[in-house]
XYZ file of C-alpha atoms in Angstrom:
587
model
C -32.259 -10.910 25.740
C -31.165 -10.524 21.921
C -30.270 -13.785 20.413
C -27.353 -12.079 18.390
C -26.107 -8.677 19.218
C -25.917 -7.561 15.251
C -27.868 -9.051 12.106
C -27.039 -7.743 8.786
C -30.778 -8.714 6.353
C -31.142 -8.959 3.100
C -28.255 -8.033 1.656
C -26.312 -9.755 -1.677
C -23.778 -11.993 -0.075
C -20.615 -11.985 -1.332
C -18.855 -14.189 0.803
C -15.075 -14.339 -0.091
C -14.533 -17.800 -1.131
C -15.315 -17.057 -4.855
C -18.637 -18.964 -5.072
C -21.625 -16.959 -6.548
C -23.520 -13.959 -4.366
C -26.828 -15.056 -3.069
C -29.586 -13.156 -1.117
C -29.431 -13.219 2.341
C -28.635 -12.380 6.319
C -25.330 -12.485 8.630
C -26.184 -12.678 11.918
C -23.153 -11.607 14.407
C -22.703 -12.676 17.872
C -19.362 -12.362 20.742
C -17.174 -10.691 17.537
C -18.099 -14.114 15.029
C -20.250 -14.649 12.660
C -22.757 -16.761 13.861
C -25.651 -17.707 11.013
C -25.329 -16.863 7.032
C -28.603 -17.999 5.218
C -31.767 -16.952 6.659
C -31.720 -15.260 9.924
C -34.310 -15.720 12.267
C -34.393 -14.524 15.993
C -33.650 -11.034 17.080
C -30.408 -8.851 17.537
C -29.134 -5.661 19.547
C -29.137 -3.744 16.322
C -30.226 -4.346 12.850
C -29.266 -3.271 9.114
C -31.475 -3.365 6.007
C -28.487 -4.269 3.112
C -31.918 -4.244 1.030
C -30.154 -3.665 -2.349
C -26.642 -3.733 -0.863
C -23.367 -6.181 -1.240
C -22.335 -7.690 1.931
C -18.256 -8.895 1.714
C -15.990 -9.492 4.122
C -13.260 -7.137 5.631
C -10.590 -6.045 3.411
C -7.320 -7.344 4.334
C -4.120 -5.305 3.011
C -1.116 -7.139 2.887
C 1.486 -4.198 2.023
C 1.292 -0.968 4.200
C 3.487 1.668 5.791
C 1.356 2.093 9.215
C 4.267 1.315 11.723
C 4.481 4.684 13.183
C 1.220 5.745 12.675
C -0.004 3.022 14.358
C 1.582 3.980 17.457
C -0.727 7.347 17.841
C -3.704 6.629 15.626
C -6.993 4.507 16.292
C -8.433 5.712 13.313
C -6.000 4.274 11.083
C -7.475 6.429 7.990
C -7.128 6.552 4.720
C -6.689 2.350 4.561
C -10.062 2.284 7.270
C -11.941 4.730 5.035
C -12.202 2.013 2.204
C -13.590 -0.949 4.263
C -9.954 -2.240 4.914
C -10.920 -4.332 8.616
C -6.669 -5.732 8.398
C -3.990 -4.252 7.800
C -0.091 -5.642 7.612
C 2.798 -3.214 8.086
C 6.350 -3.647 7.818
C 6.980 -3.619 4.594
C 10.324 -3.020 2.172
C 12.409 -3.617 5.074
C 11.872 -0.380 7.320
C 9.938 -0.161 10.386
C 10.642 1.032 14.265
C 11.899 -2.398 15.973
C 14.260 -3.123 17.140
C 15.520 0.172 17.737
C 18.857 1.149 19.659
C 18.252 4.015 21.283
C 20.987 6.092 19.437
C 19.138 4.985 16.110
C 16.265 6.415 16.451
C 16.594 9.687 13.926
C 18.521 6.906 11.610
C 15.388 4.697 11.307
C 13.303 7.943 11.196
C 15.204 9.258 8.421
C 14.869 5.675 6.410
C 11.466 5.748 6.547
C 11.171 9.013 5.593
C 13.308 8.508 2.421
C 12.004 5.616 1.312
C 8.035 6.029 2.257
C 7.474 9.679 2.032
C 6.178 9.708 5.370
C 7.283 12.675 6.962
C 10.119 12.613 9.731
C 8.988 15.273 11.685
C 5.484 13.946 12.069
C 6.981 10.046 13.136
C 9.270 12.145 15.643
C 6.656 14.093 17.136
C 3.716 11.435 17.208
C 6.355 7.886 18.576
C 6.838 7.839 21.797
C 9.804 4.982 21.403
C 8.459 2.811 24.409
C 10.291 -0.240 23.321
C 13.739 -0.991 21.781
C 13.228 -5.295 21.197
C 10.919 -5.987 18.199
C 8.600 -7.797 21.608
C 8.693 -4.598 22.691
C 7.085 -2.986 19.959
C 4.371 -5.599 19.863
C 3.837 -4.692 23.079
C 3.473 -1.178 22.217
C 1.078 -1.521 19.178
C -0.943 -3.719 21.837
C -1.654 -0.569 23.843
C -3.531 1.242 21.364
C -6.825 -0.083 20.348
C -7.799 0.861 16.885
C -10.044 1.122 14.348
C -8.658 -1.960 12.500
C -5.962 -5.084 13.230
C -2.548 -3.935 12.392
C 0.075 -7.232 12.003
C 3.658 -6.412 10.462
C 7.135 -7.737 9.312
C 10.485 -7.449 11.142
C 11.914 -5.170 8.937
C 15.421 -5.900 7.791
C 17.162 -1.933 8.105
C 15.903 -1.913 11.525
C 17.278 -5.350 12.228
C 20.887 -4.220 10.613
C 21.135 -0.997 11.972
C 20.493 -2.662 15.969
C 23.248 -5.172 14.930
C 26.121 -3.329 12.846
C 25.393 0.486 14.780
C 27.726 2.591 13.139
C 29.041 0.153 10.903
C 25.810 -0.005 8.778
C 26.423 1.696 5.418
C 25.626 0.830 1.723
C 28.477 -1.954 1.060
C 28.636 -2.991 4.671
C 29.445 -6.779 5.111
C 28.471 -8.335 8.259
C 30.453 -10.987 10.517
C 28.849 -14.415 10.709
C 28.196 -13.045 14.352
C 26.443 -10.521 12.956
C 24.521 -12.765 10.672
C 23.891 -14.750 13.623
C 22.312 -12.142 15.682
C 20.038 -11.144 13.024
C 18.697 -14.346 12.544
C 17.688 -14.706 16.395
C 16.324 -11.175 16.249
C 14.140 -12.214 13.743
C 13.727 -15.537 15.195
C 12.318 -13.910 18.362
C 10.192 -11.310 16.134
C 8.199 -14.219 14.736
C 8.327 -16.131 17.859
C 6.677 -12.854 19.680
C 4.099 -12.727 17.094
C 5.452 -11.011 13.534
C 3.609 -12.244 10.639
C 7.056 -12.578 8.680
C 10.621 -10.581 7.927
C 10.642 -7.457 4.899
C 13.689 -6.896 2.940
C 14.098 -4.116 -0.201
C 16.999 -3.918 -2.555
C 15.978 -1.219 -5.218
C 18.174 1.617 -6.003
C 14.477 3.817 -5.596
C 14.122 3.111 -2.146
C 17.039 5.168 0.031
C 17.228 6.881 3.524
C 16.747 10.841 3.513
C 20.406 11.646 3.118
C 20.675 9.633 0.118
C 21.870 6.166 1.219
C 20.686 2.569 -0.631
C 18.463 0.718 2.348
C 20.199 -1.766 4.048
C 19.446 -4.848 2.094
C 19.859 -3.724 -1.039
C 23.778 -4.958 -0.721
C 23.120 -7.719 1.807
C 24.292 -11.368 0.259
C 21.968 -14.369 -0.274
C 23.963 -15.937 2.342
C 22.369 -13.579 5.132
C 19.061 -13.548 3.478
C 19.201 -17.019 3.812
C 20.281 -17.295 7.163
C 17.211 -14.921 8.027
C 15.238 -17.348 6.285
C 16.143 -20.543 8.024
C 15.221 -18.884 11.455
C 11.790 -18.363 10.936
C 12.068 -21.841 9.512
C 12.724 -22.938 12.861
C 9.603 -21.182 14.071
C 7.551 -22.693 11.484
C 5.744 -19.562 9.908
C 6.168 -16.398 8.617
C 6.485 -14.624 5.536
C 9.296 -13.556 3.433
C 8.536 -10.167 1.531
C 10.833 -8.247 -0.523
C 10.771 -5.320 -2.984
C 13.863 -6.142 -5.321
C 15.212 -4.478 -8.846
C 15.413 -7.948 -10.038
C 19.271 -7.851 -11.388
C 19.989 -10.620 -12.831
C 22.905 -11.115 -11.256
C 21.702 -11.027 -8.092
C 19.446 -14.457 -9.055
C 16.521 -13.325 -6.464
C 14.684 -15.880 -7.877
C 17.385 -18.624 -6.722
C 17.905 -17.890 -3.484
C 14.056 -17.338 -2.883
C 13.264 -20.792 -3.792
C 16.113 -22.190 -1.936
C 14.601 -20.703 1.116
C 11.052 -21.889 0.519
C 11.958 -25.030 0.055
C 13.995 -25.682 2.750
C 11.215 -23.798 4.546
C 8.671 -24.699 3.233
C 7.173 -20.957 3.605
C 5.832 -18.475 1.296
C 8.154 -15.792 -0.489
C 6.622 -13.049 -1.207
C 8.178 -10.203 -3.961
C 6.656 -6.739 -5.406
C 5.947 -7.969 -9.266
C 5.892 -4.746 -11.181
C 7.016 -2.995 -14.817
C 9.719 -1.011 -13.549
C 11.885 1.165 -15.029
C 14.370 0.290 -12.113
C 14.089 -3.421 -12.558
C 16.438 -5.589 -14.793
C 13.786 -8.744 -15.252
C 11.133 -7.501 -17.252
C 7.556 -8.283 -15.487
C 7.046 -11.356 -18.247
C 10.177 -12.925 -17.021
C 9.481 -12.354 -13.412
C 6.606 -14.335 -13.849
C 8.235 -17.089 -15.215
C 10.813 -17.098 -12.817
C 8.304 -17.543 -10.027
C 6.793 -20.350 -11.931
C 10.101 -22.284 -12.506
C 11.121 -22.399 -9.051
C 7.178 -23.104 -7.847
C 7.306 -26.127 -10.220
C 10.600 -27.419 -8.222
C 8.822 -27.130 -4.993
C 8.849 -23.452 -3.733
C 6.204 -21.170 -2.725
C 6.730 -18.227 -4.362
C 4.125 -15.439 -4.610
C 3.970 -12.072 -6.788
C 2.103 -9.023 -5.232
C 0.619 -6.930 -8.074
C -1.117 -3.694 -8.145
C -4.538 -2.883 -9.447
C -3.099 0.040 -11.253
C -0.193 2.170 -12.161
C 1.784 2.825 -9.276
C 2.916 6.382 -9.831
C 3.038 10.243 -8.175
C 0.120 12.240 -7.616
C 1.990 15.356 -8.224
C 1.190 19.274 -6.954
C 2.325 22.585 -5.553
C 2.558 21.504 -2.038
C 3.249 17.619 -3.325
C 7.060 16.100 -2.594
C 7.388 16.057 -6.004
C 5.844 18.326 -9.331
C 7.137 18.629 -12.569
C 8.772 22.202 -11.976
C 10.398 20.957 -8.855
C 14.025 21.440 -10.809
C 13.601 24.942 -12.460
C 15.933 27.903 -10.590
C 12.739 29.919 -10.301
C 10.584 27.408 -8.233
C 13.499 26.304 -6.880
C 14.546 29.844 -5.307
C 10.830 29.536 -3.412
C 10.185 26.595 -2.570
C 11.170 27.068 1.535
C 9.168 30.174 1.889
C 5.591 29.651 3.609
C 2.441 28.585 1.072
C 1.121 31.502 1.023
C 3.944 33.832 -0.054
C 4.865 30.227 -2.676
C 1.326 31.091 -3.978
C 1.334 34.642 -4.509
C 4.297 33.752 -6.316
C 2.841 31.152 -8.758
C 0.280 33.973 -9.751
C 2.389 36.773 -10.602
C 2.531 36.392 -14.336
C 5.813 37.614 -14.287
C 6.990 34.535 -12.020
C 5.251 32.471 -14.347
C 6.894 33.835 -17.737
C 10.253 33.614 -15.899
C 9.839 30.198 -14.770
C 8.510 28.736 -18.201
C 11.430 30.179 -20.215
C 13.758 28.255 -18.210
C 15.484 25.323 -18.342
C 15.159 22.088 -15.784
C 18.562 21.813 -13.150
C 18.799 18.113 -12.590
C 21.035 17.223 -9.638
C 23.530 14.444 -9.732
C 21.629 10.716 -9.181
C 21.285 7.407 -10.251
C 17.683 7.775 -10.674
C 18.223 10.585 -13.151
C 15.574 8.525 -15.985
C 12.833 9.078 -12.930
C 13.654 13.206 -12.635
C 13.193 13.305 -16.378
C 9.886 11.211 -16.645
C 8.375 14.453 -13.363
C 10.004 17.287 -15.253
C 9.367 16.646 -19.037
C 7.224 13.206 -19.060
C 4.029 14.943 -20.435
C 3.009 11.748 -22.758
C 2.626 10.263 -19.380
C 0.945 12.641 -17.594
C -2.362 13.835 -17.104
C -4.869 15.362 -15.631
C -6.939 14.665 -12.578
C -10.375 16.082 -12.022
C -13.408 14.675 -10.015
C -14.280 12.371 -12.440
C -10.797 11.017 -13.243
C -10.073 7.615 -14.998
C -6.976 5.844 -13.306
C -6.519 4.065 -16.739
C -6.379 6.781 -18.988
C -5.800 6.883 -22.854
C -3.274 8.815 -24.599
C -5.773 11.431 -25.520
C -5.984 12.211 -21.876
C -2.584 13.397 -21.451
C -1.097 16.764 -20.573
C 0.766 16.798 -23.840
C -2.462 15.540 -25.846
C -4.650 18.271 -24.320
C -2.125 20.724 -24.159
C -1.145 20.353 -28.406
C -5.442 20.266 -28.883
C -5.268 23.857 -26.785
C -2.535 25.304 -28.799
C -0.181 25.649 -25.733
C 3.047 24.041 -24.430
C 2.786 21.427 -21.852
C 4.628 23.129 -19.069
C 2.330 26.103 -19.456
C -0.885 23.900 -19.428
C 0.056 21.997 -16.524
C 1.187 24.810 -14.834
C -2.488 26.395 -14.946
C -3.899 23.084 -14.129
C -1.868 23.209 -11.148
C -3.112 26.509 -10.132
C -6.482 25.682 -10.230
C -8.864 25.787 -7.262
C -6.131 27.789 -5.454
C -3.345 26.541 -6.552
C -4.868 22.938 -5.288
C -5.065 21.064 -8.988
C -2.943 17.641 -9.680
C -1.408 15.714 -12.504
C -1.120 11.970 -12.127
C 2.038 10.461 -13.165
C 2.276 6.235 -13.388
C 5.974 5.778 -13.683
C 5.230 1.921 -12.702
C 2.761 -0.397 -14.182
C 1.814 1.734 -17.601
C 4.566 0.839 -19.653
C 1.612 0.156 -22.485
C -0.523 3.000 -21.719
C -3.029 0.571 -20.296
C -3.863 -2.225 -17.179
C -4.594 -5.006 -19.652
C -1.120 -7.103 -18.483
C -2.846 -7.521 -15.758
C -5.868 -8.909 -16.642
C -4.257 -13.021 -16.615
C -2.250 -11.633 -13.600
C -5.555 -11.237 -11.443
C -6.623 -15.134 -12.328
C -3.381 -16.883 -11.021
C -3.664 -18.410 -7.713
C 0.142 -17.404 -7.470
C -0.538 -13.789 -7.428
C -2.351 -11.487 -5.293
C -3.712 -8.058 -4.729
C -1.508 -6.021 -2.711
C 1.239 -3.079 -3.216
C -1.517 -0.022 -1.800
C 1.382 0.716 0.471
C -1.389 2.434 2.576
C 0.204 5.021 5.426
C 3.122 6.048 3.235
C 4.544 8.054 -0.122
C 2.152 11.158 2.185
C 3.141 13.631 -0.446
C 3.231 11.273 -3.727
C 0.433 8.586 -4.034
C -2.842 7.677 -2.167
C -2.921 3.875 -3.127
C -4.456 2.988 0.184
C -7.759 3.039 -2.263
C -6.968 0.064 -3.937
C -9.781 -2.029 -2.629
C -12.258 0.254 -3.688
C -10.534 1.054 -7.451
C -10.384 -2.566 -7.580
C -14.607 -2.596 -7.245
C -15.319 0.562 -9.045
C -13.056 0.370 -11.748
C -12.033 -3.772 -12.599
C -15.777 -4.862 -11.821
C -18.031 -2.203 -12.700
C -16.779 0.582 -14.712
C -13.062 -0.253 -16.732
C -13.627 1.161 -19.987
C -11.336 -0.736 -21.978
C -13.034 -4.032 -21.265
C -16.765 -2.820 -22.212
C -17.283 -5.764 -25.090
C -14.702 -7.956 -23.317
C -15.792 -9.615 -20.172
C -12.275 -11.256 -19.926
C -10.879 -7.481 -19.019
C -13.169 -6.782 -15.929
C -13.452 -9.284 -12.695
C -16.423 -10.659 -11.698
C -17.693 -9.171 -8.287
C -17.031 -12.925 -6.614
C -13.633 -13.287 -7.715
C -12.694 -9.796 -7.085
C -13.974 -9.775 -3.376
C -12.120 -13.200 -2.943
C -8.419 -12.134 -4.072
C -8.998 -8.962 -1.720
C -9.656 -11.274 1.520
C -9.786 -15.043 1.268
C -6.060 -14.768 -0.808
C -4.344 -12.116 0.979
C -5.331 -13.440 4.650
C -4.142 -16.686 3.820
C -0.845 -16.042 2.612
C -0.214 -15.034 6.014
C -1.466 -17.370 7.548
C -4.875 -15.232 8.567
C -7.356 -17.682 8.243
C -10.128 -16.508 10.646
C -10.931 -13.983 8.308
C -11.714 -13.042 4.652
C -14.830 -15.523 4.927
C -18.007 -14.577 5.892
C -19.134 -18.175 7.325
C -19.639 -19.422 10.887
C -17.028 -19.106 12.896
C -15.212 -16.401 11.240
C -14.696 -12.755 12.227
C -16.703 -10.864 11.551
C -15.193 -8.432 9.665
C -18.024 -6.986 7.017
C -18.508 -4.267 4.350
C -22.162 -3.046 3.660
C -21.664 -1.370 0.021
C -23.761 0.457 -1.658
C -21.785 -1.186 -5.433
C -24.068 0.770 -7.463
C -22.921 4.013 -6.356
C -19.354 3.207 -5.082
C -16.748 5.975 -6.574
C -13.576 7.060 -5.185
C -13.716 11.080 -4.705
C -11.271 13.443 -5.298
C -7.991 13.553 -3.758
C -7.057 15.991 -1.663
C -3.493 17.217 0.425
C -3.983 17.424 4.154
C -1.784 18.614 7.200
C -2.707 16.660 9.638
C 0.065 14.222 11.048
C 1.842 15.579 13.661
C 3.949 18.784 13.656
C 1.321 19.428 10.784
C 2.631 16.505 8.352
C 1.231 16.307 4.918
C -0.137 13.709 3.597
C -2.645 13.068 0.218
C -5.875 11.502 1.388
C -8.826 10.030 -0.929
C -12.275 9.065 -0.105
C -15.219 7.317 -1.054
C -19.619 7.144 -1.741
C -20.857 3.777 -1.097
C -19.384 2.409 1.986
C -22.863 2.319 4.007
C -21.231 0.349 6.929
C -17.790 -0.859 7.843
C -18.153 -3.793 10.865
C -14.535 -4.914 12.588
C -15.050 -7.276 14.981
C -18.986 -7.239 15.203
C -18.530 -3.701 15.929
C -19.875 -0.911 13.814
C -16.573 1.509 13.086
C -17.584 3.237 9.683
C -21.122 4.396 8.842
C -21.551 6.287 5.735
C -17.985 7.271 5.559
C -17.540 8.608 9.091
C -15.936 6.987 11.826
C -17.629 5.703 14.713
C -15.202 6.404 17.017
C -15.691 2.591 17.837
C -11.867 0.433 18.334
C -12.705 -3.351 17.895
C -8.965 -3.704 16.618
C -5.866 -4.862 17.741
C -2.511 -6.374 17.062
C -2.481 -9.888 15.328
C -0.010 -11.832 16.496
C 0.877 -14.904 14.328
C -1.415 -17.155 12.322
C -5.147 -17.087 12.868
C -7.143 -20.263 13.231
C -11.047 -20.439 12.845
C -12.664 -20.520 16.269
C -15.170 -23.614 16.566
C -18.803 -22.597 16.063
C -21.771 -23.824 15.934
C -24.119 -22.685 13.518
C -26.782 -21.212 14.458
C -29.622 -21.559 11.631
């Protein structure tokens, strides 16, 4: 009989606390780790990580998986890139509680404000629960590929409460505010890992409407607050413009301290937020040094569009021509875009804006060429001003709309232009060099699951590797701009699993779960993007994968080998905090 029923030998050891690698085995026994060090005894299976980094799990903090993880065990892209945990629930929308007369209404919020289209989340729920227990219930069903935890999401929790009455502006009762609290109060209670809120005039529903919390007081948010207070966990996330005279920052610390848990907000440079990223910063830190726990969520990169043909979103999306086409089938769109009549037509004419309040962000799609640029297989997600569409376009002797309209036609009318409207306000990532050092900060914002037809952040562990350890450009004679490997493997899964309270994983020591990426570091790159149709009712969605993942392990279980999915579902639901199991060592 096999002593352990999976040893990992002679890998490079990377073991998420932030101390330095070292050469050695993990032996894996009953879903734990069992031994780190030198492994002897025998196992069910080996793997030679001869030449190979062995890190724990991913754990992402801030995805969009709540109706996908309903129908999928795969859980891809976020399980492609060695992500082993994933937490959903985000920005305030989800699927629970859900009246049974809101269904299309949450539907259609998700589907404005994530991208994620609304017929595939009608076609693939099956809306077996209406009580956020419920819904824990359902995700329970389904073993996956990964562990899935989430929020209660705040437009759900309005729209079972108010009903009809829910519109931008509404103002709910103290009843009301009363039975939102013990919703959420029996969310967390039933296992939630925390309560999501947004209030950004960029996230809306699909008809046009501000989310729910965007005009809620701090008297409700509060209220909300103080019941998982009375749980004694949780986490409060929220993706906020920052007005000032809103003072986000005062009624965060307010609840934290009363609390005593973790806020958590989306720290970006946004064109839609009234603090500037500098100031949010400080903000955090003046209310942190009177007692709360406030903590920003930063991105690796800059959060922006992946735009194309068949994208949501391109940058000839508002001329009449493309316009007057853009219902008919993709094949009679595409012989179309090649008639070089169509094409003449359509570059003479002028961009048709319609009426919105996020007029700045149709501008910087249509006519933002400085800040655009071109993606091929080997692209750089921090790219220099040379590298733009209007850069190359000027060195061709061409307009910009006419170069990126040929770059768009490429491979069959399959090529894409890369547009960070957040998080490049300098035309480069070094702001966030001090950012990735603070222990009040941490990796998150891939927002894996949604934007289908915009972005494909779900990546973001393995940009974080490839690009801020081994290959950032800018940083070549400055070690300060690139992470080391330790430190980088440590704010992707010691940091985020402990802000929520997930603190049997993220390690790899005795005891924990064994959760464990085999990487091949050397030869890690992200490949090409590319647009898929395969959600439900044929959704879109933009998918990305990688060289270098040799083996992805959830549970003790081999689910990834090379890239391709074992078919293997050690996952399931998380269901508050995680405590380290007692262990023995082995060795």
């Amino acid at each position: 009989m096999p002593q352990y029923d999976l040893i990992i030998r002679n890998g490079t050891i990377v073991d998420g606390t932030g101390r330095p690698r070292f050469k050695g085995d993990v032996a894996v026994r009953d879903g734990l780790i069992a031994a780190v060090g030198t492994v002897h005894g025998d196992a069910a299976e080996e793997i030679d990580a001869s030449g190979r980094v062995v890190a724990p799990g991913w754990v992402d903090i801030h995805t969009h998986y709540d109706g996908q993880a309903t129908w999928d065990a795969e859980m891809a892209p976020s399980s492609w890139h060695g992500v082993t945990t994933v937490v959903m629930g985000n920005c305030g929308v989800g699927f629970a509680p859900a009246a049974p007369d809101r269904h299309d209404w949450l539907i259609g919020l998700m589907e404005g404000v994530e991208d994620i289209p609304g017929t595939a989340l009608a076609e693939g729920m099956k809306w077996d629960w209406e009580t956020f227990p419920e819904y824990l219930d359902a995700l329970e069903r389904l073993p996956r590929s990964v562990d899935v935890a989430t929020h209660v999401p705040h437009g759900a929790v309005r729209a079972y409460v108010l009903g009809d009455r829910e519109r931008p502006g509404a103002v709910p009762t103290d009843e009301d505010m009363d039975r939102m609290a013990a919703i959420v109060e029996e969310g967390v209670r039933a296992g939630a890992l925390g309560f999501s809120t947004s209030r950004t005039v960029i996230h809306k529903s699909v008809d046009g409407e501000l989310v729910p919390g965007t005009t809620a007081t701090a008297e409700e948010l509060i209220r909300i607050g103080r019941a998982m207070g009375r749980v004694g966990h949780g986490v409060f996330e929220i993706a906020s413009d920052m007005k000032r005279e809103w003072d986000e920052f005062g009624w965060m610390g307010a609840i934290s301290r009363e609390t005593g848990l973790p806020v958590t907000f989306a720290a970006l440079q946004s064109i839609a937020k009234e603090l500037p990223l500098s100031e949010q910063i400080a903000e955090m830190e003046r209310q942190n040094a009177q007692g709360a726990n406030i903590v920003a969520q930063i991105a690796l990169r800059g959060n922006g569009i992946v735009m194309a043909w068949r994208g949501t979103v391109h940058p000839f999306r508002f001329r009449p021509s493309y316009i007057a086409i853009a219902d008919l089938p993709w094949d009679e769109q595409l012989a179309s875009l090649k008639d070089p009549a169509f094409r003449e037509k359509l570059l003479a004419e002028a961009n048709v804006y319609p009426e919105s309040d996020i007029i700045h962000l149709f501008r910087m799609i249509a006519e933002g060429w400085f800040n655009q640029y071109q993606m091929d297989d080997d692209f750089d997600y921090e790219p220099q001003a040379e590298a733009s569409i209007a850069a190359r376009a000027a060195a061709r002797g061409v307009t910009p709309d006419a170069y990126a309209y040929d770059l768009m036609m490429e491979q069959d009318g399959t090529g894409f232009i890369y547009l960070p409207i957040l998080n490049y306000a300098d035309g480069n990532l070094d702001f966030l060099e001090a950012l990735q050092a603070r222990d009040d900060c941490v990796n998150s914002l891939s927002d894996g699951g949604a934007h289908c037809g915009t972005i494909c952040d779900a990546a973001s562990p393995t940009f974080m590797l490839q690009h801020w350890v081994r290959d950032r450009k800018r940083a070549k004679d400055r070690q300060e701009g690139r992470l080391t490997l330790e430190h980088a493997v440590k704010r992707q899964c010691h940091d985020t699993a402990r802000l929520y309270g997930l603190d049997d994983r993220g390690v790899l020591a005795p005891g924990y779960m064994a959760d464990i990426n085999v990487i091949d570091f050397d030869n890690l790159k992200l490949l090409r993007p590319w647009l898929d149709f395969d959600l439900p009712a044929g959704g879109k969605r933009l998918l990305q994968k990688a060289e270098g993942y040799d083996a992805t392990i959830k549970s003790g279980v081999v689910t990834f080998r090379k890239g391709a999915w074992t078919g293997a579902t050690p996952g399931g639901l998380v269901r508050g905090p995680q405590r380290v199991e007692a262990l023995e060592a082995a060795e």
